[in-house]
Structure formats: C-alpha cells, structure tokens
Coordinates of C-alpha atoms in Angstrom, one line a residue:
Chain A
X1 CA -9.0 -40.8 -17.8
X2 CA -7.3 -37.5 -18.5
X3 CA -6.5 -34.9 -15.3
X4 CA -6.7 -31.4 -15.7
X5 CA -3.1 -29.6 -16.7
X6 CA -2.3 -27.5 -13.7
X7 CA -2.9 -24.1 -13.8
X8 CA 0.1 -22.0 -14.9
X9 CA 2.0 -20.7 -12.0
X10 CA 1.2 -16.8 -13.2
X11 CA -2.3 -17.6 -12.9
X12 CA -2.0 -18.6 -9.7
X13 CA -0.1 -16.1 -8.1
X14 CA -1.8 -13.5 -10.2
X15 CA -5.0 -14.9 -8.3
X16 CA -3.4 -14.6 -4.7
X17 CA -1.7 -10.9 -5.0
X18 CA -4.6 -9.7 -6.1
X19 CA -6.8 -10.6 -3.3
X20 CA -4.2 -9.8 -0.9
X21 CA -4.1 -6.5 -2.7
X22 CA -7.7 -5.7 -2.5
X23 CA -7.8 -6.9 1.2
X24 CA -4.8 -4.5 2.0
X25 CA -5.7 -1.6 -0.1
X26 CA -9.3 -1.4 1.4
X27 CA -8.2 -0.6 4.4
X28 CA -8.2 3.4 4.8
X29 CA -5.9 3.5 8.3
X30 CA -3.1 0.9 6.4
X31 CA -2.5 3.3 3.6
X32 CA -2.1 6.2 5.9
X33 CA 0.7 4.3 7.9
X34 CA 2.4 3.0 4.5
X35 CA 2.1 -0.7 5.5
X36 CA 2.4 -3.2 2.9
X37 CA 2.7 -6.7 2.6
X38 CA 4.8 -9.5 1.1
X39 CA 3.5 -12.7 0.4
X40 CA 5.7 -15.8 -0.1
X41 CA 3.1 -18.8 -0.8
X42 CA 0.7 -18.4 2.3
X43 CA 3.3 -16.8 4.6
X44 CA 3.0 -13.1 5.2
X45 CA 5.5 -10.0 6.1
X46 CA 4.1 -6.9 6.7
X47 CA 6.6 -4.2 6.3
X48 CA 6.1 -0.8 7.1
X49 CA 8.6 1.8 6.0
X50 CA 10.2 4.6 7.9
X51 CA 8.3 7.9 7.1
X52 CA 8.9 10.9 9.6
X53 CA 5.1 10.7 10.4
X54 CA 5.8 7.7 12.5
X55 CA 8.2 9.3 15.0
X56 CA 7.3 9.9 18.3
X57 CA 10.6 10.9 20.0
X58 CA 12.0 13.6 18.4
X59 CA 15.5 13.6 20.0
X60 CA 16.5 10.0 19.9
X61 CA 14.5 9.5 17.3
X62 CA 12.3 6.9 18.0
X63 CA 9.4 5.5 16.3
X64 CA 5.7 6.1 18.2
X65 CA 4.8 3.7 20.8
X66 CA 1.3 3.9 19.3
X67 CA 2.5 3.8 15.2
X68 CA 4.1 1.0 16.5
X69 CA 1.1 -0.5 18.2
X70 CA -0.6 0.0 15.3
X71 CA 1.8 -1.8 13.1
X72 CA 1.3 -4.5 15.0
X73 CA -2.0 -4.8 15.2
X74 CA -2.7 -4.5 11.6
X75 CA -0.4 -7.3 11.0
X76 CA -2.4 -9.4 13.1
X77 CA -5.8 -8.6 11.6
X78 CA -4.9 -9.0 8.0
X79 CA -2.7 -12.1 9.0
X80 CA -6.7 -13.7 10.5
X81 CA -8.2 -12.4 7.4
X82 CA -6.0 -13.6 5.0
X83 CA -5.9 -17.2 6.7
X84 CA -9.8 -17.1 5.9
X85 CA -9.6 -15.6 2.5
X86 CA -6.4 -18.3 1.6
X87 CA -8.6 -21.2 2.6
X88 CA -11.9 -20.1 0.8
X89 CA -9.9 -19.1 -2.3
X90 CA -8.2 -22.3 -2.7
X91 CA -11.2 -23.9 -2.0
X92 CA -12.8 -22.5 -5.2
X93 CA -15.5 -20.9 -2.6
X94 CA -14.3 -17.3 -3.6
X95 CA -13.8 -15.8 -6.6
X96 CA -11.0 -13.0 -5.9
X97 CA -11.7 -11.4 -8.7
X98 CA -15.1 -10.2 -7.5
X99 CA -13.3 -8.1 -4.4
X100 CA -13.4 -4.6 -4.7
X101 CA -13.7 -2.1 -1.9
X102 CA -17.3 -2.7 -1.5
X103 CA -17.4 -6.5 -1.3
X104 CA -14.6 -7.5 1.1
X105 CA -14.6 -9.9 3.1
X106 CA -15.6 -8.7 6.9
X107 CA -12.4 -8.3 8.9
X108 CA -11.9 -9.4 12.7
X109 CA -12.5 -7.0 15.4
X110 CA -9.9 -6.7 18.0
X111 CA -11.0 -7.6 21.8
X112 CA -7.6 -6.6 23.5
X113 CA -3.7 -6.1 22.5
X114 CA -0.9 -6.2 24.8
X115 CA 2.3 -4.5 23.6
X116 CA 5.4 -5.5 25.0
X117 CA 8.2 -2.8 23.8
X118 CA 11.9 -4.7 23.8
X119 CA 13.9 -1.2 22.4
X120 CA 12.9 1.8 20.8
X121 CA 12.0 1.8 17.3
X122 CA 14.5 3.0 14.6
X123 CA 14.1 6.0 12.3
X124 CA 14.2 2.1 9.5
X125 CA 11.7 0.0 7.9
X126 CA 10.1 -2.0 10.1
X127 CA 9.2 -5.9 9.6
X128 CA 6.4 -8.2 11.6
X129 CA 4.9 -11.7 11.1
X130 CA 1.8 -12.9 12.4
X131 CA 1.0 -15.9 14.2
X132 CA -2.3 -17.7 15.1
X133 CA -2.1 -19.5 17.8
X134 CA -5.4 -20.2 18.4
X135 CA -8.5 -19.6 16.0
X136 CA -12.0 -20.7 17.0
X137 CA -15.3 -20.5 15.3
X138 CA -15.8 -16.5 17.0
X139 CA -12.6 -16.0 19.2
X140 CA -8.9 -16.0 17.9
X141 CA -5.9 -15.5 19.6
X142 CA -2.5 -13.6 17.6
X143 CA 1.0 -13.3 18.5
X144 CA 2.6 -10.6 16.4
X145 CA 6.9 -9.8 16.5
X146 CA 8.1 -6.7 14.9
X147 CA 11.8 -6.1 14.2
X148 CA 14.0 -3.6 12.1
X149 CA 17.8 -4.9 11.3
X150 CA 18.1 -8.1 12.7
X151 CA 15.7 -10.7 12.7
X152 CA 16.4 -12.1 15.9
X153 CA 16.1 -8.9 17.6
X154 CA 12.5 -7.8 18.1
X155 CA 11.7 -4.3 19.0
X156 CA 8.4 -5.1 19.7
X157 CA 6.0 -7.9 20.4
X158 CA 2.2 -8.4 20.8
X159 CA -0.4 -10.9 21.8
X160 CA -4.3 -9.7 21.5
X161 CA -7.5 -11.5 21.1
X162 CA -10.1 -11.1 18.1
X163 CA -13.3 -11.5 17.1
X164 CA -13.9 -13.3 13.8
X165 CA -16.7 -12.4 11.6
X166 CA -19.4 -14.8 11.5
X167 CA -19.2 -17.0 8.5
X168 CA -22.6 -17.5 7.5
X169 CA -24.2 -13.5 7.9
X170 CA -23.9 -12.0 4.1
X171 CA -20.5 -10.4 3.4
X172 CA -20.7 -6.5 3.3
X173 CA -24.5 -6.3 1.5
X174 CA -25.0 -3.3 -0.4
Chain B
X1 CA -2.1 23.7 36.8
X2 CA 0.5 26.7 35.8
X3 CA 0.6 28.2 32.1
X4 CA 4.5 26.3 32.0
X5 CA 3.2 23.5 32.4
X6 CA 1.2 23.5 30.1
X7 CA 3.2 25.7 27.5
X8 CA 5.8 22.0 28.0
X9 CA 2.8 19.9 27.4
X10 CA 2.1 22.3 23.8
X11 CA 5.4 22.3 23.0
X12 CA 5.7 18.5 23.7
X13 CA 3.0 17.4 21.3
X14 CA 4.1 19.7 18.8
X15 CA 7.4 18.0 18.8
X16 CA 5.6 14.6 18.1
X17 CA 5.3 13.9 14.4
X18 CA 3.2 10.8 14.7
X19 CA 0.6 12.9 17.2
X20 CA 0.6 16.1 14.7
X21 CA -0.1 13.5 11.7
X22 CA -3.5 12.2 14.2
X23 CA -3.8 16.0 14.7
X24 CA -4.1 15.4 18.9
X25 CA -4.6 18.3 20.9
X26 CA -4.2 18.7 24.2
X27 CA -7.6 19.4 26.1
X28 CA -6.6 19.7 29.7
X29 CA -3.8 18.7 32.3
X30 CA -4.2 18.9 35.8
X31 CA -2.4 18.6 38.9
X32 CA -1.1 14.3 39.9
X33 CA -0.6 13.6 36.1
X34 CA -3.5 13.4 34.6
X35 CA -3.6 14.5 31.0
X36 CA -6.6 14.8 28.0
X37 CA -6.0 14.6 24.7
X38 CA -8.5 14.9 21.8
X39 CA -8.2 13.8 18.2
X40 CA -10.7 14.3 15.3
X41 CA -12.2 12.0 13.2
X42 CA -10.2 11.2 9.7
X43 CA -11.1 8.8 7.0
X44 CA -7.6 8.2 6.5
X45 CA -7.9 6.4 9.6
X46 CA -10.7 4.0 8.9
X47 CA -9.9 0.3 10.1
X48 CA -13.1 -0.8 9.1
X49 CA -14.4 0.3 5.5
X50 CA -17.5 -1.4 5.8
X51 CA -19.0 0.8 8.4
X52 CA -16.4 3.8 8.8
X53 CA -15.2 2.8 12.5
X54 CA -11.7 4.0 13.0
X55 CA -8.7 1.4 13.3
X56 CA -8.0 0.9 17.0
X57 CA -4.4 2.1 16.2
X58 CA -5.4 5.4 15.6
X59 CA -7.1 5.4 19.5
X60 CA -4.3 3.7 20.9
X61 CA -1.8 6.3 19.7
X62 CA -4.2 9.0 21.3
X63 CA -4.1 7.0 24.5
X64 CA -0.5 5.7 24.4
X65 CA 0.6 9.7 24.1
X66 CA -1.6 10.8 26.7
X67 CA 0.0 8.1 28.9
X68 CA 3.3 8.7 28.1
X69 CA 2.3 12.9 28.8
X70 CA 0.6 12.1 32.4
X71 CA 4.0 10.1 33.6
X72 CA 6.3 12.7 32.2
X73 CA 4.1 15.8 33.7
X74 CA 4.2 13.6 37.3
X75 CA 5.9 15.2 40.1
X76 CA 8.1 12.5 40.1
X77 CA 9.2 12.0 37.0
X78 CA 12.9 12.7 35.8
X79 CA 12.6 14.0 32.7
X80 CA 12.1 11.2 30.1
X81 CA 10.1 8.3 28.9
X82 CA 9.1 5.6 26.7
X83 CA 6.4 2.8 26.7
X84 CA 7.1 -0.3 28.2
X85 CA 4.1 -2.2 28.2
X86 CA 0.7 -1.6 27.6
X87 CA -2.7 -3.3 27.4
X88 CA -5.7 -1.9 25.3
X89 CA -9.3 -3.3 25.6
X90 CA -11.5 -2.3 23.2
X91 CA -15.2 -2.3 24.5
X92 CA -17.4 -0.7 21.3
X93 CA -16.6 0.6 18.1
X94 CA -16.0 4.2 18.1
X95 CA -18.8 6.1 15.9
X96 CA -18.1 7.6 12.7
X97 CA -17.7 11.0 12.8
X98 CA -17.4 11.9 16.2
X99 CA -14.2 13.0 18.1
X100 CA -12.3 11.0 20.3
X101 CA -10.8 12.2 24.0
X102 CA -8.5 10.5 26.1
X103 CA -8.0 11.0 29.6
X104 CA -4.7 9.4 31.0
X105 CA -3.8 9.1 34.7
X106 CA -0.4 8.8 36.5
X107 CA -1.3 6.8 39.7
X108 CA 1.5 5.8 40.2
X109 CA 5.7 6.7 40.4
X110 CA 8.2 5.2 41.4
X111 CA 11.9 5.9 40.9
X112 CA 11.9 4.0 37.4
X113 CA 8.5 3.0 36.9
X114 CA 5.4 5.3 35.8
X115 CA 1.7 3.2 35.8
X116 CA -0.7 4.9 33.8
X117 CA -4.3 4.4 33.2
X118 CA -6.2 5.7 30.3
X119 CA -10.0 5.8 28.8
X120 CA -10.9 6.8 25.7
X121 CA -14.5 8.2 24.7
X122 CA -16.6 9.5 22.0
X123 CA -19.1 12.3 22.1
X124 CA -21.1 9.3 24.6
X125 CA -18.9 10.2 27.2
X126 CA -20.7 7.6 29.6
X127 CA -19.7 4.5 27.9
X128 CA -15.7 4.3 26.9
X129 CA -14.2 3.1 23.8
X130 CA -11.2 1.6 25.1
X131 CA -9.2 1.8 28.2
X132 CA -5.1 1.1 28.6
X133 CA -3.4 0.3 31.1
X134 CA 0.7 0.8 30.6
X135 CA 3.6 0.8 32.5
X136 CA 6.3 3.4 31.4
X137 CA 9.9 3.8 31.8
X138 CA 11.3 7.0 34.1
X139 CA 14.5 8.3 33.2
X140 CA 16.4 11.1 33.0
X141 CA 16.5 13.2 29.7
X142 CA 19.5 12.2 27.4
X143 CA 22.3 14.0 28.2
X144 CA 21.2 14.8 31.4
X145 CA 22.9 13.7 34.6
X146 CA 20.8 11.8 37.2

C-alpha cells in the first residue's frame, strides 16, 4: 500500500489565500475602508490602515467611532465566514477555485453589535482578531478586539450576534 | 432651532472626514438634542454583494454621528465628546437604492454622561432599520477650561 505524497506546501497555501482573497475582495464596503486580512494557518488579523477618511475627530485626531465600528464588525463576519469556508475547503466539499464574485459563499447577517470604546483611535493602522465563542446551526455569537501599538492595549472591543446562512439553500444562484 | 446652531452643526460635519467620505447631511436639528442625518446610497458601501444591502457599518456611522451631534447640541453639554458605548440592533436589511435617515435623541445629560437613542430608516419610514442606543462622554473642549 502506497499513500498519496502530500501536497506541496505552495499548493496549499496557494489554495487558502485565494479563497480568503475572493471572500475579502467581494465585499464592496471592505474595499472602501482598506481592510485587509492576514492569514497565518487558520488564524486571522484584519488590519485596516490609517487613511484620513477614517477620522472622525478632527482636532485630536481620532479615528470614527463608526469606521471603527465597522472595523470591527467586518472582522467578525469574515472571521464566521471563513471558519465555514476553512472547514468545507479542507474537507474537499469546496473547490476555491470556483469563487468569483458571483459564487460566494452567503455571508452571516449581523443581529446586534455592542461596541465598547477603551481610548480613542489613533491617526495608525489598526489590528483586530475575531473570536467565536459560540456558533450554532443559525445563531453565532463573536467577540472582536481592535488595538493599534500595543497588543495588550485594545482601543476597542465588540461582542454581537449573527445569523449564519443556512447550509443546505443553493449558494448565491444565478 | 437658531440659524448658529445649525451653522455649528454644518460646520461640525464638514469637519468630519469619515462622515464627508458617507457623504451625511444634516436634515434637521431641533430644540432637546435631537438631530437627523441622511446619507445616500453607495455601492462602495455594499456589505452584501449578493443582493446590494449596504454593510451595517455604513448605518452605524450615520447613527453613531448623529448620536454623538444630539449630545454635543444638548443644553448641557460642555463642549466635547466621544463614544463610549453603543449597541446597534439591526431589524431588516436596508433596500438597495434608497437613502438612509437617522434620527438621534439626547434624553438624557448628566454632568459627564450623554444617553442617546437613535433609529435609522429607509424611504419605509414606518419600519426602522436599526436602532442604537449609546452612552457618550461629556467634556469640555481640549484646551478649554472646565
């Protein structure tokens, strides 16, 4: 009996940025705030970088309480969607080569988000990580932290419940 | 309300970088801190591909400024402001297209603390998109003396 050679490692990350890529990149609202998206194995950073279009307090300055919000939040829905895309990928159940903008994979609806601002945001890149703390069958619950310099010292923090996409309806028919 | 007031309230959002990129306007302001804002619909600020729904980040910044607007044009506030907590609930997808307005409500002051309440609509101006509830810091400007 002979196994199968593992895949080469190129292959396999090849595989994983690019569906990461196309879920990230189909998202109209992410590209206007700049937010991208580091990947190390499953784990994921979003990271969106200072741009003058996120200030909301001129004279300090301080980022937006709302571009922060929505930092936040998009790290938490692409966190959920990538958790399902990961396991259905590595499953073989999902060919990532077969998402483009008009097949991706439904994304999870936000129910609520509560926002808990620690200190104003810097005129800096800004980091976050996701993490699901609870994720049903049709409800999931996120925690997100956001910080700038230090990692220990969150400017912001999250918690918000989501609605997951049903599994079995048809992804995004055309 | 008087034509300074609202002339601060211009001049205020025009300052904002983040609410000139959502291209917010103010609507309306009236007397006890209560503020509406309205923002157009922009591709650019699709969460949702599939059907064209914007990202709820685009509607909470509409809401989170008008919030942080009503508590700074309250009678009792000193000057200054910044978000300290605040709790969206989004009930229904906004639809495609359509404008969004938020109303925001001071109804509340006290000597450090602003509660606001906020509701956010479509053109179906009967059944809200999302509502906030936030709690905001009031303090005097920077440089100021209290």
């Amino acid at each position: 009996m002979t196994r199968k050679p593992p895949e080469p490692v190129q292959v396999i990350k090849q595989r994983r940025d690019s569906a990461l890529r196309a879920l990230v990149n189909g998202v109209p609202y992410i590209q206007f705030m700049g937010i991208e998206f580091d990947r190390r194995g499953d784990e994921l950073t979003a990271i969106m970088p200072f741009s003058e279009n996120l200030i909301g307090n001129p004279i300090l300055p301080a980022l937006h309480g709302g571009a922060t919000a929505g930092f936040l939040e998009v790290t938490a829905i692409i966190e959920l969607a990538w958790q399902t895309l990961w396991e259905d990928m590595e499953q073989g159940r999902l060919d990532p080569t077969s998402l483009d903008p008009a097949h991706l994979p439904r994304l999870p609806k936000t129910i609520d988000f509560t926002v808990d601002y620690l200190r104003s945001g810097l005129p800096r890149d800004a980091y976050a990580r996701a993490r699901v703390n609870r994720s049903g069958r049709r409800y999931a619950s996120v925690h997100v932290e956001a910080w700038q310099d230090n990692r220990s010292r969150l400017f912001a923090q999250a918690t918000g419940h989501f609605l997951m996409p049903s599994r079995d309806a048809p992804r995004n028919e055309d | 309300m008087t034509p300074k007031v609202e002339t601060i309230a211009h001049q205020f959002l025009e300052a904002l970088p983040h609410a000139k990129a959502l291209s917010m306007t103010l609507v309306e302001i009236s007397e006890g801190g209560r503020v509406v804002l309205s923002m157009p619909y922009d591709a650019r600020l699709v969460g949702d591909p599939a059907s064209g729904v914007l990202h709820g980040g685009a509607v909470y910044a509409l809401l989170d400024t008008a919030s942080g607007l009503a508590s700074m044009l309250h009678a009792g506030s000193a000057g200054s402001t910044a978000t300290l907590g605040m709790r969206v609930d989004y009930m229904r997808p906004a639809t495609p297209g359509q404008r969004i307005t938020a109303e925001a409500v001071c109804y509340n002051m006290t000597r450090t603390v602003a509660f606001v309440r906020a509701t956010a609509t479509d053109d179906d101006t009967t059944r809200p998109v999302a509502t906030t509830n936030a709690t905001f810091t009031n303090e005097p400007r920077r440089g100021a003396r209290s």
